[in-house]
């Protein structure tokens, strides 16, 4: 790579920031203090991807300024219908500027000129000095500037590769002979985003046809007598509007900015500044990604990382109590709920009869171990309505335990009742080990969420926090932290186990109510019901069956290996 390779990347700040913000709109990212960081996160991902993929020699980010421009002075409606910037986007701008600064990338802006004009001017001046310039923006208007040395670079969405558009691509896209004719197209069809009126009733297809036929907007206006019917009328009545629109759509290339080679040269980031701003925004995985595995957030309190969105190399959990307080989530203490215990045989018979009459219910097993094949059943919890449910304690003594299970066997084995659970394969195996075959269609909230949002975490506590704004009781509150002193569920007082267990079933039921319509909306219901759920049973059977090992043959092989 000689001194000749000069590639300048000019980023259209607001276009990329808006795009980043809206790409997370269904599933925004929040810090533990509930700051929405979607715009900053998305912008940073785009910037990092660009630097890694393209290794620019020169780079700058161009912002609009607050001051009015010539376009506003001449046409006050210009950009007037741009909605007020959403607050959670506005709040990110100072952070984004700090991130750009931390990466040692210059920010360029010029009072009275829009970002488009600054980019246009720099691109033309850089072209004269032997650079290839890439205008990084999703905004189609920039097509008018494209030459062999000035290209449009549209970042890819969600991991897709970027598109680089040269003269051939721009001309093909609009059916043009020269890229400058993009201005003629915009003048005719207008641009709703920038409130450029164009000719009312002329859309993209008509504009393309007219420019192909008459060569330019002026050509169309001069030969309007050749047009027919409604179109002729519209063009003739709106000539001034069209000429003004052409002017508004023209990107200026005479802004007072210069190509400063040293300033624009891409230098390594300022590690301390990157660490500081990423820590504030809780971009944990990005800290590791940019600064290496050893880096860790500075002076940030323990927080929950919801970094999974794009590239998780780090899973940091804090107790959900801290997270709950930090986020102001609802908890069992401040939520009305009706959780009851069915201890007597009579109460259990009544509950079992009620379950047997339902179309669907959620249930959860409480056990002594995470290994479903050796776990003893401590209790069952059921819920079929938000914020209510029942807990059934199962005694340790085998005969008594069997008697309790037998009461619920009819409901659990019933083939027409849908069973809802979180990671239901576990409960299926636990019941099978206790002689009950779970019947009926299954609905696993963990797998439903996996289909809907594969890139996020699917643990129940996590989903409860992000989807229901609710913090469940952490298991460690009942049995203590992991390690030698950890208690078994059997040793926890009945009332405490009941609250914990029914809450699990209740939350899972609420998650099901949230996911079921979404699976349908996203066209995933078939995949979920015909593939994922039946597969749960197959996997459970495989796990219970195990794999047969030929022990003598392995012992023989072991001897051979030892000899070798």
XYZ file of C-alpha atoms in Angstrom:
564
model
C 0.000 0.000 0.000
C 1.812 3.025 -1.224
C 1.404 6.608 -0.232
C -1.126 6.650 -3.100
C -3.855 4.687 -1.283
C -5.887 7.584 0.084
C -9.381 6.507 1.089
C -11.494 9.057 2.921
C -14.686 7.961 4.692
C -17.156 10.749 5.513
C -19.920 9.708 7.909
C -23.292 11.456 7.756
C -23.782 11.644 11.536
C -27.512 12.192 11.958
C -28.561 9.827 9.163
C -26.536 7.049 10.813
C -27.687 7.948 14.337
C -31.382 7.908 13.365
C -30.869 4.622 11.564
C -29.153 3.129 14.627
C -31.883 4.349 16.958
C -34.717 2.944 14.837
C -33.014 -0.383 14.259
C -33.367 -1.034 18.007
C -36.825 0.484 18.313
C -38.583 -2.848 18.957
C -36.030 -3.863 21.450
C -34.190 -0.844 22.881
C -31.073 -1.147 25.002
C -31.066 0.333 28.482
C -28.400 0.822 31.104
C -29.076 -0.067 34.724
C -30.191 3.528 35.283
C -32.739 3.202 32.440
C -30.837 5.389 29.974
C -31.784 4.258 26.473
C -28.426 3.795 24.700
C -29.735 2.344 21.419
C -28.546 5.224 19.227
C -25.041 5.351 20.705
C -24.685 1.558 20.623
C -25.891 1.195 17.039
C -23.727 4.080 15.840
C -20.659 2.604 17.567
C -21.275 -0.839 16.010
C -21.495 0.784 12.552
C -18.302 2.767 13.161
C -16.350 -0.270 14.423
C -17.579 -2.456 11.589
C -16.543 0.174 9.068
C -13.057 0.647 10.535
C -12.432 -3.114 10.723
C -13.901 -3.944 7.346
C -12.509 -1.060 5.288
C -9.418 0.080 7.235
C -9.839 3.697 6.018
C -6.718 5.839 5.748
C -8.735 9.005 6.437
C -12.048 9.516 8.183
C -14.366 12.190 9.611
C -17.879 12.438 11.021
C -19.983 15.314 9.738
C -22.781 16.908 11.803
C -25.457 19.441 10.920
C -25.299 22.622 12.960
C -28.185 24.253 14.755
C -27.893 27.436 12.707
C -30.325 27.965 9.824
C -28.964 27.369 6.332
C -29.587 29.122 3.063
C -32.218 26.497 2.245
C -34.208 27.406 5.368
C -33.956 31.099 4.584
C -35.451 30.574 1.139
C -38.017 27.923 1.961
C -39.204 27.925 5.522
C -41.048 24.628 5.185
C -37.694 22.976 4.410
C -37.258 20.111 6.878
C -40.085 21.646 8.904
C -41.902 18.357 9.198
C -38.886 16.617 10.666
C -40.372 15.513 13.940
C -38.769 16.798 17.098
C -35.880 14.472 17.797
C -37.010 11.737 20.227
C -35.650 12.424 23.713
C -33.869 9.110 24.041
C -32.074 9.889 20.804
C -31.232 13.475 21.764
C -29.787 12.278 25.081
C -27.286 10.132 23.143
C -25.759 12.912 21.015
C -23.240 14.132 23.633
C -22.156 10.523 24.221
C -21.793 9.890 20.505
C -19.599 12.979 20.171
C -17.476 11.701 23.059
C -17.173 8.282 21.408
C -16.029 9.881 18.126
C -13.515 11.979 20.040
C -12.299 8.907 21.966
C -11.625 7.223 18.610
C -9.531 10.254 17.610
C -11.829 10.934 14.655
C -12.483 14.578 13.754
C -16.007 15.992 13.857
C -16.584 18.480 11.054
C -19.445 20.965 10.938
C -19.892 24.359 9.360
C -22.394 26.968 10.464
C -25.035 27.708 7.873
C -24.268 24.516 5.940
C -25.884 21.127 6.248
C -23.942 17.928 6.684
C -24.779 17.037 3.054
C -23.081 20.219 1.804
C -20.013 19.698 3.984
C -19.710 16.093 2.787
C -20.256 17.189 -0.830
C -17.596 19.909 -0.578
C -15.018 17.685 1.119
C -15.667 14.860 -1.359
C -15.097 17.151 -4.379
C -11.975 18.727 -2.884
C -10.603 15.310 -1.885
C -11.274 13.999 -5.387
C -9.117 16.791 -6.794
C -6.337 15.722 -4.427
C -6.349 12.089 -5.481
C -8.516 10.556 -2.765
C -11.279 8.035 -3.196
C -14.095 9.244 -0.956
C -16.828 7.075 0.514
C -19.951 8.943 1.673
C -21.231 6.773 4.500
C -25.003 7.278 4.633
C -28.278 5.518 3.880
C -29.575 8.774 2.312
C -30.353 8.367 -1.426
C -29.877 12.108 -2.186
C -26.096 11.652 -2.146
C -26.345 9.707 -5.416
C -26.048 13.046 -7.248
C -22.398 13.419 -6.134
C -21.232 9.972 -7.170
C -18.266 9.724 -9.575
C -15.593 7.091 -10.120
C -13.743 8.576 -7.112
C -16.720 9.544 -4.929
C -18.788 6.544 -3.893
C -21.818 5.968 -1.700
C -21.321 3.504 1.148
C -24.545 2.194 2.693
C -23.806 0.280 5.899
C -25.398 -3.163 6.032
C -28.298 -3.859 8.372
C -27.985 -6.399 11.166
C -24.747 -7.962 10.065
C -25.412 -7.799 6.302
C -22.479 -6.543 4.218
C -22.442 -2.868 3.213
C -23.348 -1.723 -0.300
C -20.906 0.412 -2.237
C -22.551 2.357 -5.052
C -20.581 3.847 -7.929
C -21.869 5.653 -11.023
C -23.050 2.413 -12.667
C -25.157 1.391 -9.644
C -26.684 4.843 -9.159
C -27.574 5.170 -12.854
C -29.070 1.659 -12.893
C -31.073 2.333 -9.736
C -32.739 5.459 -11.193
C -32.570 4.670 -14.909
C -30.174 7.588 -15.586
C -27.310 8.460 -17.898
C -25.454 10.671 -15.409
C -25.499 10.645 -11.612
C -26.270 14.409 -11.434
C -29.729 13.558 -12.784
C -30.597 12.300 -9.298
C -31.293 15.999 -8.587
C -33.793 16.104 -11.471
C -35.551 13.039 -10.076
C -35.708 14.529 -6.558
C -36.926 17.854 -7.975
C -39.821 16.090 -9.702
C -40.811 13.582 -7.019
C -39.777 15.633 -3.990
C -38.481 14.152 -0.771
C -40.914 13.750 2.102
C -38.102 13.354 4.625
C -36.680 16.791 3.863
C -40.046 18.317 3.025
C -39.049 19.023 -0.553
C -42.425 19.270 -2.304
C -41.636 18.202 -5.878
C -44.609 18.093 -8.221
C -47.713 16.854 -6.392
C -48.801 13.437 -7.648
C -45.448 12.641 -9.295
C -43.864 9.621 -7.616
C -40.594 7.810 -8.140
C -41.663 5.779 -11.202
C -43.094 8.784 -13.058
C -40.024 10.896 -12.202
C -37.714 8.180 -13.538
C -39.744 7.892 -16.737
C -39.787 11.684 -17.295
C -36.042 12.103 -16.736
C -35.300 9.145 -19.029
C -37.462 10.756 -21.710
C -36.554 14.461 -21.384
C -33.088 14.250 -19.812
C -33.648 16.775 -17.033
C -36.206 18.625 -14.956
C -35.828 21.693 -17.180
C -36.352 19.467 -20.214
C -39.622 18.231 -18.712
C -40.800 21.774 -17.873
C -39.900 23.106 -21.329
C -41.657 20.296 -23.182
C -44.651 19.951 -20.905
C -46.957 20.327 -23.916
C -45.921 16.815 -24.979
C -47.352 15.354 -21.750
C -50.883 14.024 -21.470
C -53.910 14.520 -19.255
C -53.557 14.875 -15.514
C -49.761 14.728 -15.578
C -49.502 17.605 -18.057
C -51.779 19.715 -15.838
C -49.767 18.929 -12.711
C -46.417 19.748 -14.297
C -47.667 23.003 -15.805
C -49.239 24.211 -12.566
C -46.176 23.450 -10.452
C -43.204 24.673 -12.450
C -42.041 27.039 -9.707
C -42.391 24.334 -7.098
C -40.353 21.966 -9.239
C -37.556 24.525 -9.786
C -37.460 25.322 -6.085
C -37.400 21.597 -5.262
C -34.495 21.120 -7.666
C -32.614 23.859 -5.865
C -33.387 22.438 -2.436
C -32.305 18.950 -3.498
C -28.986 20.161 -4.869
C -26.131 19.418 -2.505
C -23.758 22.399 -2.399
C -20.058 21.870 -2.919
C -18.749 25.269 -1.830
C -18.932 25.061 1.955
C -16.012 26.771 3.747
C -14.218 23.528 4.719
C -10.790 22.243 3.744
C -9.262 18.775 3.442
C -6.739 18.680 6.272
C -4.686 15.532 5.601
C -3.234 15.177 9.104
C -6.487 15.885 10.905
C -8.389 13.382 8.758
C -5.784 10.635 9.067
C -7.141 7.645 11.012
C -5.163 7.242 14.236
C -5.542 4.629 16.972
C -8.221 5.324 19.614
C -7.498 6.990 22.955
C -7.862 3.903 25.169
C -8.627 5.775 28.389
C -11.357 7.890 26.832
C -12.913 4.851 25.154
C -12.927 2.979 28.463
C -14.483 5.927 30.255
C -17.372 6.561 27.850
C -18.070 2.843 27.203
C -18.158 2.244 30.981
C -20.674 5.024 31.488
C -22.858 3.541 28.760
C -22.321 -0.012 30.089
C -21.027 -1.271 26.728
C -19.339 -4.215 28.363
C -18.784 -6.473 25.381
C -17.557 -3.508 23.322
C -14.939 -2.667 25.960
C -13.496 -6.147 25.507
C -13.981 -5.964 21.782
C -12.129 -2.685 21.339
C -9.635 -2.723 24.193
C -8.985 -6.451 24.501
C -10.068 -9.155 26.913
C -8.165 -7.748 29.887
C -10.000 -4.449 29.932
C -12.791 -4.075 32.434
C -15.233 -1.241 33.046
C -13.868 1.601 35.153
C -15.447 2.695 38.389
C -18.785 1.340 37.346
C -20.960 -0.230 40.031
C -21.981 -3.861 39.602
C -24.586 -3.926 36.900
C -26.401 -6.313 34.703
C -25.016 -6.506 31.179
C -27.612 -6.708 28.442
C -24.902 -6.614 25.905
C -26.029 -9.629 23.983
C -27.516 -7.513 21.243
C -24.677 -7.879 18.784
C -21.565 -9.464 20.146
C -21.526 -10.916 23.585
C -18.209 -12.113 24.863
C -19.025 -11.428 28.419
C -21.877 -12.331 30.675
C -21.952 -10.321 33.837
C -24.739 -10.953 36.297
C -25.394 -9.012 39.405
C -28.003 -9.992 41.919
C -31.398 -9.217 40.519
C -32.118 -7.285 43.711
C -29.554 -4.637 42.751
C -30.805 -4.585 39.217
C -34.403 -4.345 40.335
C -33.686 -1.364 42.530
C -31.601 0.290 39.860
C -34.260 -0.133 37.215
C -37.283 0.466 39.383
C -38.774 -2.915 38.439
C -41.832 -4.364 40.148
C -41.233 -7.204 42.624
C -43.361 -9.615 44.615
C -43.247 -7.137 47.538
C -44.982 -4.361 45.625
C -47.269 -6.385 43.342
C -50.734 -7.645 44.310
C -50.792 -11.395 43.900
C -52.914 -14.310 44.984
C -50.643 -17.306 45.577
C -52.160 -20.191 47.558
C -50.970 -23.520 48.954
C -52.852 -26.803 48.507
C -51.516 -29.008 51.305
C -54.455 -31.242 52.262
C -55.651 -34.124 50.061
C -59.062 -32.356 49.748
C -57.544 -29.071 48.564
C -55.391 -31.005 46.091
C -58.383 -32.931 44.725
C -60.254 -29.646 44.172
C -57.267 -28.029 42.441
C -56.710 -31.101 40.253
C -60.366 -31.045 39.161
C -60.069 -27.343 38.322
C -56.891 -27.979 36.250
C -58.501 -30.872 34.378
C -61.234 -28.524 33.123
C -58.810 -25.928 31.646
C -57.646 -25.592 28.041
C -54.130 -24.671 29.147
C -52.147 -24.127 32.322
C -48.590 -23.316 33.270
C -46.735 -25.507 35.723
C -43.272 -25.685 37.228
C -41.526 -28.358 39.297
C -39.492 -27.503 42.397
C -36.726 -30.038 42.907
C -33.593 -30.762 44.913
C -31.166 -30.685 41.968
C -30.532 -29.159 38.559
C -29.835 -32.665 37.235
C -33.330 -33.701 36.206
C -32.494 -37.422 36.271
C -31.585 -37.428 39.965
C -33.745 -34.554 41.174
C -36.328 -35.286 43.833
C -39.644 -33.518 43.520
C -40.233 -30.966 46.299
C -43.373 -29.379 44.905
C -45.465 -28.396 41.902
C -46.736 -24.924 41.098
C -49.575 -24.033 38.726
C -50.850 -20.815 37.191
C -53.409 -20.037 34.478
C -54.062 -16.377 35.209
C -51.624 -13.490 35.754
C -50.668 -12.808 39.379
C -52.375 -15.907 40.747
C -51.548 -19.571 41.216
C -51.221 -22.581 43.502
C -48.381 -24.474 45.127
C -48.563 -28.186 45.943
C -45.893 -29.492 48.336
C -44.673 -33.045 47.546
C -43.499 -35.033 50.611
C -40.107 -36.750 50.679
C -41.530 -40.146 51.603
C -42.023 -42.162 48.378
C -45.527 -43.586 48.990
C -46.939 -40.215 50.097
C -45.240 -38.475 47.159
C -46.799 -40.957 44.726
C -50.234 -40.300 46.270
C -49.881 -36.532 45.659
C -48.742 -37.058 42.073
C -51.575 -39.486 41.415
C -54.088 -36.749 42.277
C -52.673 -34.552 39.479
C -51.907 -37.363 37.034
C -55.171 -36.955 35.101
C -54.600 -33.224 34.458
C -50.883 -33.627 33.670
C -51.338 -36.587 31.325
C -54.416 -35.122 29.584
C -53.661 -34.917 25.846
C -55.952 -31.973 25.076
C -54.661 -29.535 27.711
C -51.748 -27.342 26.613
C -48.890 -27.253 29.130
C -46.858 -24.046 29.425
C -43.383 -23.959 30.978
C -39.972 -22.289 30.913
C -37.421 -24.868 29.704
C -40.226 -27.432 29.868
C -37.918 -30.317 28.902
C -36.560 -30.258 32.464
C -40.029 -30.615 34.016
C -40.975 -33.275 31.466
C -37.995 -35.438 32.497
C -38.500 -34.847 36.244
C -42.142 -35.980 35.936
C -41.173 -38.987 33.793
C -38.655 -40.025 36.459
C -41.562 -39.895 38.914
C -43.803 -41.989 36.677
C -45.934 -39.260 35.076
C -46.034 -38.780 31.284
C -46.763 -35.132 30.503
C -49.451 -35.056 27.785
C -50.861 -32.455 25.437
C -49.303 -29.716 23.294
C -46.371 -27.884 24.888
C -45.486 -24.185 24.997
C -41.920 -23.455 26.122
C -41.416 -19.716 26.776
C -37.636 -20.077 26.539
C -37.859 -21.506 23.014
C -40.579 -19.036 21.992
C -38.280 -16.161 22.957
C -35.383 -17.876 21.198
C -37.358 -17.891 17.939
C -38.524 -14.293 18.359
C -35.209 -12.770 19.439
C -32.375 -15.250 19.003
C -29.718 -12.677 19.876
C -31.005 -11.968 23.400
C -30.711 -13.965 26.618
C -33.553 -16.379 27.342
C -33.349 -16.884 31.116
C -36.641 -16.302 32.912
C -35.358 -13.597 35.271
C -33.871 -11.728 32.357
C -37.058 -11.944 30.261
C -39.192 -10.947 33.247
C -37.064 -7.802 33.644
C -36.976 -6.747 30.001
C -40.492 -7.794 28.939
C -42.648 -7.582 32.072
C -40.560 -5.001 33.993
C -40.663 -7.404 36.901
C -37.903 -8.828 39.095
C -38.524 -12.372 40.356
C -37.248 -13.604 43.743
C -33.663 -14.797 43.175
C -33.179 -18.487 44.047
C -30.141 -17.547 46.150
C -32.500 -15.697 48.490
C -33.960 -19.116 49.399
C -31.039 -21.521 49.349
C -28.026 -19.213 49.669
C -25.143 -18.617 47.250
C -23.610 -21.440 45.192
C -21.064 -23.517 47.024
C -20.769 -25.981 49.885
C -23.179 -24.285 52.262
C -25.998 -24.069 49.737
C -29.244 -25.526 51.106
C -31.619 -27.871 49.356
C -35.122 -26.700 48.439
C -36.381 -29.250 50.987
C -34.892 -27.187 53.816
C -36.633 -23.936 52.883
C -39.826 -23.069 54.828
C -43.001 -23.996 52.920
C -44.332 -20.394 52.683
C -41.106 -19.182 51.087
C -40.885 -22.025 48.576
C -44.548 -21.495 47.674
C -44.115 -17.759 46.938
C -41.011 -18.457 44.865
C -42.472 -21.408 42.983
C -45.860 -19.909 42.145
C -44.164 -16.689 41.066
C -42.173 -18.735 38.522
C -45.335 -20.294 37.095
C -47.140 -16.938 37.112
C -44.306 -15.101 35.292
C -44.010 -17.926 32.759
C -47.763 -17.753 32.067
C -47.509 -13.981 31.532
C -44.549 -14.446 29.183
C -46.561 -17.014 27.193
C -49.407 -14.487 26.836
C -46.855 -11.976 25.531
C -45.103 -14.371 23.099
C -48.038 -16.342 21.632
C -49.493 -13.478 19.509
C -45.975 -12.384 18.474
C -45.126 -15.859 17.131
C -48.242 -15.628 14.991
C -47.467 -12.073 13.828
C -43.909 -12.986 12.833
C -45.053 -16.118 10.993
C -43.172 -18.396 13.416
C -46.116 -20.317 14.850
C -45.780 -23.257 12.440
C -42.075 -23.640 13.152
C -42.759 -23.392 16.884
C -45.674 -25.843 17.057
C -44.648 -28.361 14.386
C -40.876 -28.453 14.903
C -39.620 -26.942 18.130
C -42.210 -28.271 20.584
C -42.333 -31.899 19.313
C -38.511 -31.890 19.298
C -38.542 -31.154 23.043
C -40.122 -34.582 23.626
C -37.594 -36.309 21.362
C -34.665 -34.675 23.174
C -36.154 -35.543 26.560
C -36.493 -39.200 25.483
C -32.903 -39.225 24.228
C -31.617 -37.758 27.469
C -33.521 -40.297 29.562
C -32.476 -43.197 27.342
C -28.833 -42.168 27.330
C -26.196 -43.673 25.069
C -25.079 -47.259 25.384
C -21.358 -47.661 25.929
C -19.426 -50.823 25.127
C -17.380 -50.770 28.310
C -15.157 -53.823 27.611
C -14.193 -52.419 24.187
C -13.303 -49.028 25.732
C -11.195 -50.783 28.405
C -9.397 -52.718 25.692
C -8.803 -49.472 23.714
C -7.504 -47.841 26.873
C -4.880 -50.580 27.241
C -3.819 -50.176 23.598
C -3.441 -46.416 24.038
C -1.411 -46.945 27.207
C 0.956 -49.308 25.360
C 1.389 -46.823 22.490
